[in-house]
Coordinates of C-alpha atoms in Angstrom, one line a residue:
X6 CA -30.6 5.9 -14.1
X7 CA -29.9 9.7 -14.0
X8 CA -32.3 12.2 -12.4
X9 CA -32.2 15.9 -12.1
X10 CA -30.5 15.4 -8.6
X11 CA -27.9 13.1 -9.9
X12 CA -27.3 9.5 -11.1
X13 CA -29.0 6.7 -9.1
X14 CA -27.7 3.2 -8.9
X15 CA -29.2 0.2 -7.0
X16 CA -26.7 -1.9 -5.0
X17 CA -27.5 -5.1 -3.2
X18 CA -28.1 -3.1 0.0
X19 CA -30.1 -0.3 -1.5
X20 CA -30.1 2.6 -4.0
X21 CA -27.5 5.4 -3.9
X22 CA -27.4 8.7 -5.6
X23 CA -24.2 10.2 -6.8
X24 CA -23.2 13.4 -8.6
X25 CA -22.1 14.3 -12.1
X26 CA -18.6 15.7 -11.9
X27 CA -16.6 16.6 -15.0
X28 CA -18.2 14.1 -17.2
X29 CA -18.1 11.3 -14.6
X30 CA -20.7 9.9 -12.2
X31 CA -19.1 9.9 -8.8
X32 CA -20.4 8.1 -5.7
X33 CA -18.8 8.5 -2.3
X34 CA -19.3 6.8 1.1
X35 CA -21.3 3.7 0.1
X36 CA -21.2 1.1 3.0
X37 CA -19.8 -2.2 2.0
X38 CA -19.8 -3.6 5.6
X39 CA -21.4 -2.7 8.9
X40 CA -19.5 -0.2 11.1
X41 CA -16.9 -2.4 13.0
X42 CA -17.9 -1.2 16.5
X43 CA -19.9 -2.6 19.4
X44 CA -20.2 -6.4 19.0
X45 CA -18.5 -6.1 15.6
X46 CA -15.3 -4.5 17.0
X47 CA -12.2 -6.4 16.2
X48 CA -14.2 -9.0 14.2
X49 CA -14.3 -9.9 10.5
X50 CA -16.4 -7.4 8.5
X51 CA -20.1 -8.1 8.3
X52 CA -22.2 -7.4 5.2
X53 CA -23.8 -3.9 5.2
X54 CA -27.4 -3.7 6.4
X55 CA -30.0 -2.8 3.7
X56 CA -31.6 0.6 3.7
X57 CA -34.8 2.0 2.3
X58 CA -35.2 4.8 -0.2
X59 CA -32.3 6.4 -2.0
X60 CA -29.1 7.1 0.0
X61 CA -27.1 10.2 -0.9
X62 CA -23.6 9.2 -1.8
X63 CA -22.1 12.6 -1.9
X64 CA -19.4 12.5 0.8
X65 CA -16.5 10.2 1.6
X66 CA -17.1 8.0 4.6
X67 CA -15.2 8.8 7.9
X68 CA -11.6 7.6 8.0
X69 CA -10.7 4.7 10.3
X70 CA -9.0 5.5 13.5
X71 CA -5.3 6.1 12.8
X72 CA -1.9 7.3 13.8
X73 CA -1.9 11.1 13.5
X74 CA 1.7 11.6 14.6
X75 CA 2.9 9.4 11.7
X76 CA 1.3 11.9 9.3
X77 CA 2.7 14.9 11.1
X78 CA -0.8 16.0 12.2
X79 CA -2.5 16.8 15.5
X80 CA -6.1 16.3 16.4
X81 CA -8.6 15.0 13.8
X82 CA -8.4 14.8 10.0
X83 CA -10.4 17.2 8.0
X84 CA -12.9 14.6 7.1
X85 CA -16.4 13.3 8.2
X86 CA -16.6 11.8 11.6
X87 CA -18.4 8.7 12.8
X88 CA -18.1 4.9 13.0
X89 CA -19.1 4.0 9.4
X90 CA -15.4 3.5 8.3
X91 CA -16.0 0.7 5.8
X92 CA -17.2 2.5 2.7
X93 CA -16.4 2.5 -1.0
X94 CA -16.3 5.2 -3.6
X95 CA -16.8 4.9 -7.3
X96 CA -15.8 7.1 -10.3
X97 CA -17.5 5.9 -13.5
X98 CA -17.7 7.3 -17.0
X99 CA -21.3 6.0 -17.4
X100 CA -23.7 4.1 -15.2
X101 CA -26.0 3.1 -18.1
X102 CA -26.2 -0.6 -18.6
X103 CA -26.3 -0.1 -22.4
X104 CA -23.0 1.7 -22.3
X105 CA -21.1 -1.6 -21.9
X106 CA -18.9 -2.8 -19.1
X107 CA -15.6 -1.1 -18.5
X108 CA -12.5 -2.5 -16.8
X109 CA -12.5 -1.9 -13.0
X110 CA -9.5 -0.6 -11.0
X111 CA -9.6 -0.9 -7.3
X112 CA -7.1 1.3 -5.3
X113 CA -5.7 0.3 -1.9
X114 CA -4.0 3.1 0.0
X115 CA -0.8 3.0 1.9
X116 CA 0.3 4.5 5.2
X117 CA 2.5 1.9 7.0
X118 CA -0.6 -0.1 7.9
X119 CA -1.4 2.5 10.6
X120 CA -2.7 5.4 8.6
X121 CA -4.5 6.3 5.4
X122 CA -8.1 6.8 4.1
X123 CA -9.7 6.8 0.7
X124 CA -11.0 10.3 1.1
X125 CA -7.5 11.7 1.0
X126 CA -7.3 14.4 -1.8
X127 CA -4.3 12.7 -3.2
X128 CA -6.4 9.7 -4.2
X129 CA -8.9 11.7 -6.3
X130 CA -9.4 9.2 -9.1
X131 CA -11.1 11.5 -11.7
X132 CA -8.1 11.6 -14.1
X133 CA -7.6 7.8 -14.1
X134 CA -11.3 7.2 -14.7
X135 CA -11.6 9.9 -17.4
X136 CA -8.3 9.4 -19.2
X137 CA -8.4 5.6 -19.2
X138 CA -12.2 5.2 -19.6
X139 CA -12.3 2.8 -16.7
X140 CA -14.3 2.5 -13.5
X141 CA -12.2 3.3 -10.4
X142 CA -13.1 2.1 -6.9
X143 CA -11.4 3.3 -3.7
X144 CA -12.4 2.2 -0.2
X145 CA -11.5 2.4 3.5
X146 CA -10.1 -0.5 5.5
X147 CA -9.1 -0.7 9.2
X148 CA -5.5 0.2 10.0
X149 CA -3.4 0.1 13.1
X150 CA -4.7 -1.6 16.2
X151 CA -8.2 -2.0 14.8
X152 CA -7.0 -3.6 11.6
X153 CA -3.7 -5.4 12.3
X154 CA -2.9 -5.9 16.0
X155 CA -2.7 -9.7 16.7
X156 CA -5.0 -10.1 19.7
X157 CA -6.8 -12.9 21.4
X158 CA -10.5 -13.3 20.4
X159 CA -10.1 -11.7 17.0
X160 CA -9.1 -12.9 13.6
X161 CA -5.7 -11.9 12.3
X162 CA -5.3 -9.3 9.5
X163 CA -8.7 -7.7 9.9
X164 CA -7.6 -4.9 7.5
X165 CA -7.0 -7.5 4.8
X166 CA -10.4 -9.1 5.5
X167 CA -11.9 -5.6 5.0
X168 CA -10.2 -5.5 1.6
X169 CA -11.7 -8.9 0.7
X170 CA -15.1 -7.7 1.7
X171 CA -14.7 -4.6 -0.5
X172 CA -13.7 -6.7 -3.4
X173 CA -16.7 -8.9 -2.8
X174 CA -18.8 -5.7 -3.0
X175 CA -17.2 -4.9 -6.3
X176 CA -18.0 -8.4 -7.6
X177 CA -21.6 -8.1 -6.6
X178 CA -22.3 -4.5 -7.5
X179 CA -19.9 -3.0 -9.9
X180 CA -21.9 -4.0 -13.1
X181 CA -24.6 -1.5 -12.0
X182 CA -22.0 1.2 -12.2
X183 CA -20.9 0.3 -15.7
X184 CA -18.0 -1.9 -14.6
X185 CA -17.0 -5.4 -15.6
X186 CA -16.7 -7.7 -12.5
X187 CA -14.8 -10.2 -14.7
X188 CA -12.1 -7.6 -15.4
X189 CA -10.9 -6.2 -12.0
X190 CA -7.4 -4.9 -11.3
X191 CA -6.3 -4.1 -7.8
X192 CA -3.5 -1.5 -7.4
X193 CA -1.8 0.0 -4.4
X194 CA 1.3 1.7 -3.1
X195 CA 3.6 1.1 -0.1
X196 CA 1.4 -0.6 2.5
X197 CA -1.2 -0.7 -0.2
X198 CA 1.2 -2.7 -2.4
X199 CA 1.9 -5.0 0.6
X200 CA -1.9 -5.5 0.7
X201 CA -1.9 -6.3 -3.0
X202 CA 0.9 -8.8 -2.4
X203 CA -1.0 -10.3 0.5
X204 CA -4.3 -10.6 -1.5
X205 CA -2.4 -12.6 -4.1
X206 CA -1.5 -15.1 -1.4
X207 CA -4.9 -15.2 0.4
X208 CA -7.3 -18.1 -0.4
X209 CA -10.3 -15.9 0.5
X210 CA -9.3 -13.4 -2.2
X211 CA -9.0 -15.9 -5.0
X212 CA -11.1 -15.0 -8.0
X213 CA -12.0 -11.6 -6.8
X214 CA -9.5 -9.8 -9.1
X215 CA -7.8 -10.7 -12.3
X216 CA -4.8 -8.3 -12.5
X217 CA -2.7 -6.6 -9.9
X218 CA -0.3 -3.6 -9.7
X219 CA 2.0 -3.4 -6.7
X220 CA 3.9 -0.1 -6.3
X221 CA 6.8 -0.2 -3.8
X222 CA 6.1 -3.5 -2.0
X223 CA 7.3 -3.4 1.6
X224 CA 9.3 -6.5 2.7
X225 CA 7.9 -6.5 6.3
X226 CA 5.6 -9.3 7.2
X227 CA 5.3 -10.5 10.8
X228 CA 5.5 -14.0 12.2
X229 CA 2.5 -14.8 14.4
X230 CA 4.8 -14.9 17.5
X231 CA 6.3 -11.4 16.7
X232 CA 2.8 -9.9 16.0
X233 CA 1.4 -11.2 19.3
X234 CA 4.4 -9.9 21.2
X235 CA 4.0 -6.4 19.6
X236 CA 0.3 -6.4 20.4
X237 CA 1.0 -7.3 24.0
X238 CA 3.2 -4.2 24.3
X239 CA 0.6 -2.0 22.7
X240 CA -2.0 -3.3 25.1
X241 CA 0.3 -2.7 28.0
X242 CA 0.6 0.9 26.9
X243 CA -3.1 1.1 27.2
X244 CA -3.0 -0.7 30.6
X245 CA -5.0 -3.7 29.3
X246 CA -4.5 -7.3 28.4
X247 CA -4.1 -8.0 24.6
X248 CA -7.6 -9.4 24.1
X249 CA -10.4 -8.2 21.9
X250 CA -12.8 -8.0 24.9
X251 CA -10.5 -5.8 26.9
X252 CA -9.4 -3.5 24.1
X253 CA -13.0 -3.0 23.0
X254 CA -13.7 -1.2 26.2
X255 CA -11.6 1.7 25.0
X256 CA -12.8 4.2 22.4
X257 CA -11.1 3.4 19.0
X258 CA -9.7 6.9 18.6
X259 CA -8.2 6.9 22.0
X260 CA -6.7 3.5 21.5
X261 CA -4.5 4.7 18.7
X262 CA -2.5 6.7 21.2
X263 CA -1.2 3.4 22.6
X264 CA 0.2 2.5 19.2
X265 CA 1.7 5.9 18.8
X266 CA 3.4 5.7 22.2
X267 CA 4.9 2.4 21.3
X268 CA 6.1 3.6 17.9
X269 CA 8.1 6.3 19.6
X270 CA 10.1 3.9 21.7
X271 CA 10.4 0.7 19.5
X272 CA 14.2 0.9 19.4
X273 CA 14.1 -0.3 23.0
X274 CA 12.9 -3.7 21.8
X275 CA 15.7 -4.4 19.3
X276 CA 16.8 -7.5 21.2
X277 CA 13.3 -9.0 20.7
X278 CA 12.1 -7.5 17.5
X279 CA 15.3 -7.2 15.5
X280 CA 14.9 -5.3 12.2
X281 CA 11.4 -4.3 13.1
X282 CA 12.5 -2.2 16.1
X283 CA 14.0 0.8 14.2
X284 CA 11.0 1.1 11.8
X285 CA 8.6 2.8 14.3
X286 CA 5.8 0.9 12.5
X287 CA 4.4 -1.8 14.8
X288 CA 1.9 -3.2 12.2
X289 CA 2.2 -5.4 9.2
X290 CA 0.3 -8.3 7.7
X291 CA 0.7 -11.3 9.9
X292 CA 1.6 -14.7 8.4
X293 CA -0.9 -16.4 10.8
X294 CA -1.3 -19.7 8.7
X295 CA -5.0 -19.1 8.1
X296 CA -6.0 -15.7 6.7
X297 CA -2.5 -15.3 5.3
X298 CA -1.0 -18.8 5.1
X299 CA 2.5 -17.8 3.8
X300 CA 4.4 -14.8 2.7
X301 CA 3.5 -13.5 -0.8
X302 CA 6.9 -14.5 -2.1
X303 CA 6.5 -18.1 -1.0
X304 CA 2.9 -18.3 -2.3
X305 CA 3.6 -16.8 -5.7
X306 CA 6.6 -19.1 -6.2
X307 CA 4.3 -22.0 -5.5
X308 CA 1.9 -20.8 -8.2
X309 CA -0.7 -18.9 -6.2
X310 CA -0.7 -16.0 -8.7
X311 CA -0.3 -18.0 -11.8
X312 CA -3.7 -16.8 -13.1
X313 CA -3.3 -13.2 -12.2
X314 CA -1.3 -10.8 -14.4
X315 CA 1.1 -8.6 -12.4
X316 CA 2.8 -5.2 -12.7
X317 CA 5.3 -4.5 -9.9
X318 CA 8.0 -2.0 -9.4
X319 CA 9.7 0.6 -7.2
X320 CA 11.3 4.0 -7.1
X321 CA 15.0 4.4 -7.3
X322 CA 15.5 6.6 -4.2
X323 CA 12.7 5.3 -2.0
X324 CA 14.4 6.0 1.4
X325 CA 15.4 9.6 0.4
X326 CA 11.9 10.8 1.5
X327 CA 12.4 9.7 5.1
X328 CA 15.9 11.1 5.2
X329 CA 14.7 14.5 4.1
X330 CA 11.7 14.5 6.3
X331 CA 13.8 13.5 9.2
X332 CA 16.3 16.3 8.6
X333 CA 19.1 13.9 8.1
X334 CA 20.1 14.7 4.5
X335 CA 23.9 15.4 4.4
X336 CA 24.3 14.5 8.1
X337 CA 24.6 10.7 8.1
X338 CA 27.8 9.6 9.8
X339 CA 30.1 6.7 9.1
X340 CA 28.8 5.1 12.3
X341 CA 25.2 5.4 11.2
X342 CA 26.0 4.0 7.8
X343 CA 27.7 1.0 9.4
X344 CA 24.7 0.4 11.8
X345 CA 22.3 0.5 8.8
X346 CA 24.4 -1.9 6.8
X347 CA 24.7 -4.4 9.7
X348 CA 21.0 -4.1 10.6
X349 CA 19.3 -4.2 7.2
X350 CA 21.9 -5.8 4.9
X351 CA 21.4 -9.2 3.4
X352 CA 22.9 -11.5 6.0
X353 CA 25.7 -11.3 8.5
X354 CA 28.2 -10.2 5.9
X355 CA 25.9 -7.4 4.7
X356 CA 28.1 -4.5 5.6
X357 CA 31.2 -5.9 3.9
X358 CA 29.2 -6.9 0.8
X359 CA 27.7 -3.4 0.4
X360 CA 31.0 -1.7 1.0
X361 CA 32.7 -4.0 -1.5
X362 CA 30.0 -3.5 -4.1
X363 CA 29.9 0.3 -3.7
X364 CA 33.5 1.3 -2.7
X365 CA 33.1 5.0 -3.5
X366 CA 29.8 5.5 -1.8
X367 CA 29.6 8.1 1.0
X368 CA 28.0 7.2 4.3
X369 CA 24.7 8.9 3.4
X370 CA 24.4 7.0 0.2
X371 CA 25.0 3.6 1.9
X372 CA 22.6 4.5 4.7
X373 CA 19.9 5.3 2.1
X374 CA 20.7 2.6 -0.4
X375 CA 20.5 -0.4 2.0
X376 CA 17.2 0.8 3.5
X377 CA 15.7 1.4 0.1
X378 CA 16.8 -2.1 -0.9
X379 CA 15.7 -4.0 2.2
X380 CA 12.3 -2.3 2.6
X381 CA 11.1 -1.7 -1.0
X382 CA 13.2 -2.3 -4.1
X383 CA 14.3 -5.9 -3.4
X384 CA 10.9 -7.1 -2.1
X385 CA 9.3 -5.6 -5.2
X386 CA 11.7 -7.3 -7.6
X387 CA 11.6 -10.6 -5.8
X388 CA 7.8 -10.5 -6.0
X389 CA 8.1 -10.4 -9.8
X390 CA 10.7 -13.2 -9.7
X391 CA 8.5 -15.4 -7.5
X392 CA 5.5 -14.8 -9.9
X393 CA 7.6 -15.9 -12.9
X394 CA 9.0 -18.9 -10.9
X395 CA 5.4 -20.0 -10.1
X396 CA 4.4 -20.0 -13.8
X397 CA 2.8 -16.5 -13.9
X398 CA 3.6 -13.3 -15.8
X399 CA 5.0 -10.1 -14.4
X400 CA 6.0 -6.7 -15.8
X401 CA 8.6 -4.7 -13.8
X402 CA 9.2 -1.0 -13.7
X403 CA 11.5 1.4 -11.9
X404 CA 10.7 5.1 -11.5
X405 CA 13.9 7.2 -11.8
X406 CA 12.5 10.7 -12.6
X407 CA 13.4 13.0 -9.7
X408 CA 10.8 15.0 -7.8
X409 CA 11.3 18.7 -8.5
X410 CA 10.1 20.0 -5.1
X411 CA 12.1 20.9 -2.0
X412 CA 15.0 22.2 -4.0
X413 CA 15.4 19.0 -6.0
X414 CA 16.9 17.0 -3.2
X415 CA 14.2 14.3 -3.0
X416 CA 15.2 12.3 -6.1
X417 CA 12.9 9.5 -7.2
X418 CA 11.7 9.1 -3.7
X419 CA 9.0 7.0 -2.0
X420 CA 5.5 8.1 -2.8
X421 CA 6.4 10.1 -6.0
X422 CA 4.4 7.7 -8.1
X423 CA 1.1 8.7 -6.3
X424 CA 0.8 12.3 -7.6
X425 CA 2.2 11.2 -10.9
X426 CA -0.4 8.4 -11.3
X427 CA -3.4 10.4 -9.9
X428 CA -2.4 13.8 -11.2
X429 CA -2.8 15.2 -7.8
X430 CA 0.3 17.4 -7.6
X431 CA -0.9 19.8 -5.0
X432 CA -2.5 17.4 -2.5
X433 CA -1.0 15.5 0.4
X434 CA 2.5 14.3 -0.4
X435 CA 2.4 16.1 -3.8
X436 CA 2.6 19.4 -1.8
X437 CA 6.2 18.4 -0.7
X438 CA 7.2 16.6 -3.9
X439 CA 6.3 19.6 -6.2
X440 CA 6.6 22.4 -3.6
X441 CA 8.1 25.6 -5.1
X442 CA 8.6 24.1 -8.6
X443 CA 5.2 24.2 -10.1
X444 CA 4.3 21.2 -12.3
X445 CA 6.9 20.9 -15.1
X446 CA 5.9 19.6 -18.5
X447 CA 8.0 16.5 -17.8
X448 CA 5.8 15.6 -14.9
X449 CA 2.6 16.0 -16.9
X450 CA 4.0 13.8 -19.7
X451 CA 5.1 11.2 -17.2
X452 CA 1.8 11.4 -15.4
X453 CA 0.0 10.7 -18.7
X454 CA 2.3 7.8 -19.4
X455 CA 1.6 6.3 -15.9
X456 CA -2.1 6.4 -16.4
X457 CA -1.9 5.1 -19.9
X458 CA 0.2 2.1 -18.9
X459 CA -1.9 1.3 -15.8
X460 CA -5.2 1.5 -17.6
X461 CA -4.0 -0.3 -20.6
X462 CA -2.9 -3.1 -18.3
X463 CA -6.3 -3.1 -16.6
X464 CA -7.9 -3.4 -20.1
X465 CA -5.6 -5.9 -21.8
X466 CA -3.0 -7.2 -19.4
X467 CA -0.2 -5.5 -21.3
X468 CA 1.2 -2.2 -19.8
X469 CA 3.2 -1.5 -23.0
X470 CA 6.6 -3.2 -22.2
X471 CA 7.8 -6.8 -22.2
X472 CA 7.2 -9.2 -19.4
X473 CA 10.1 -9.8 -17.0
X474 CA 12.2 -13.0 -17.3
X475 CA 15.1 -14.1 -15.3
X476 CA 17.5 -14.0 -18.2
X477 CA 17.1 -10.7 -20.0
X478 CA 15.4 -9.0 -16.9
X479 CA 13.9 -6.2 -19.1
X480 CA 12.1 -3.5 -17.1
X481 CA 10.4 -0.2 -18.0
X482 CA 12.5 2.7 -16.6
X483 CA 10.2 5.7 -16.1
X484 CA 12.0 8.9 -16.5
X485 CA 11.9 12.1 -18.7
X486 CA 12.8 9.7 -21.6
X487 CA 11.3 6.4 -20.6
X488 CA 13.1 3.3 -21.9
X489 CA 13.0 -0.4 -21.7
X490 CA 16.3 -1.9 -20.6
X491 CA 17.9 -4.5 -18.3
X492 CA 17.1 -4.0 -14.7
X493 CA 19.3 -1.0 -13.6
X494 CA 20.0 -2.2 -10.1
X495 CA 21.9 -5.3 -11.1
X496 CA 24.6 -4.9 -8.5
X497 CA 22.0 -4.7 -5.7
X498 CA 20.0 -7.6 -7.2
X499 CA 23.1 -9.8 -7.0
X500 CA 23.7 -8.8 -3.3
X501 CA 20.2 -10.0 -2.4
X502 CA 19.7 -12.9 -4.8
X503 CA 20.0 -15.5 -2.0
X504 CA 18.1 -13.6 0.7
X505 CA 14.7 -15.0 1.7
X506 CA 12.0 -12.5 2.6
X507 CA 10.7 -14.6 5.5
X508 CA 8.3 -13.4 8.2
X509 CA 10.1 -11.2 10.7
X510 CA 10.7 -13.4 13.8
X511 CA 10.4 -12.9 17.5
X512 CA 14.0 -13.0 18.9
X513 CA 14.7 -14.3 22.4
X514 CA 11.1 -15.0 23.2
X515 CA 12.0 -16.1 26.7
X516 CA 13.0 -12.6 27.5
X517 CA 9.5 -11.1 26.8
X518 CA 7.7 -9.6 29.7

């Protein structure tokens, strides 16, 4: 129903009024669960309480408490404040039931599992909804300590449980917004892609979505022992035991400081946390045996995603972003390259294998390449291979078009796919990736191709290029002149073909404090 004040839709908790914006009906800040504070703190999400009358859905809900230092920010985000973190937002071409049901695309944000919110300007979904004639949903979920710290008295992976609750809201309510609950595609980037991979492996998420797009899947999943050890150190930073009861006595926004403090000194824990220690990211999905029974690679190889169509891929120069932002470009020494190869390479002979495979590579190239491969490119490719091995279908892509901003040094770096997909070139990361260059025609053409492929996949299961198979290994290479060809990183694929992306272990547990 549309009134003079805006379109009104009735959800299972009450009616909401949105706004007409550029030919779309847009609803923001609709609760899908109760605020996770008070007795609900550190617990699984609880269904939103019903309300009377018509609730105005004009503003995004407040972001969950998060690591501000990771985002290069101080103070609060420029966003609403409050405890009602668990809200959804909907962009729909038409709310009339007679208009027919459209495919639904549900976005999951990234942010190293410790930052991010759906109200970020970079996730404005208007172009995806309008260009693709689909319904787009975004939502907030708990991050950092609130969402992922493995503490006593609380379920593991609360951030993932929030995502399941949001998908249940979509199942129960999206038809009222013109969407088809039987045609739901989840898509996410970086930690959001890790969440997509996790949802594919979670029994509680089964049947809530039918297709999935994972953009730059991180390979970091924690063993239960490692996650508990990390949480104990975070709690110690706060001067508290690692229990839900104790941590709940501290304001959520103040508690994030403990996670930030630990992130700054994680290298001190290399003897216990191994590869995790240099990442400055003390959160990841936890393979706890219940919420997340196994890693996504193991689950998909066993057939868990057989009934879900998958698109998965990565950017060619993922780690370049972090080198540039850290002021390291052109400054990597031979010693640093050797450390990275020994730390992140595939097995004890990783350094020798990389040097033999890339004999002409400079230290900076080796440093970047092995971290790109370990953290993003190989986990993404192996997810596709696991899906195919388990009897499912996967389509693979690699983004190779270089970002034009910052003097052209960024390459096809981590996060470039976000402004290209959403068309948000001047928001958030897009400010850096397109800074000083404007938006070249190539970017707009590639952006249109991204949206066309993703929305076609949501509608039909076919993004426009062949499915991946272990013999031909055909992938879509996204560049100024996109082409379908054999996977370009064949040398790297061979280096990693026998490596298992297992949960990161706790090393030397007897030495823990």
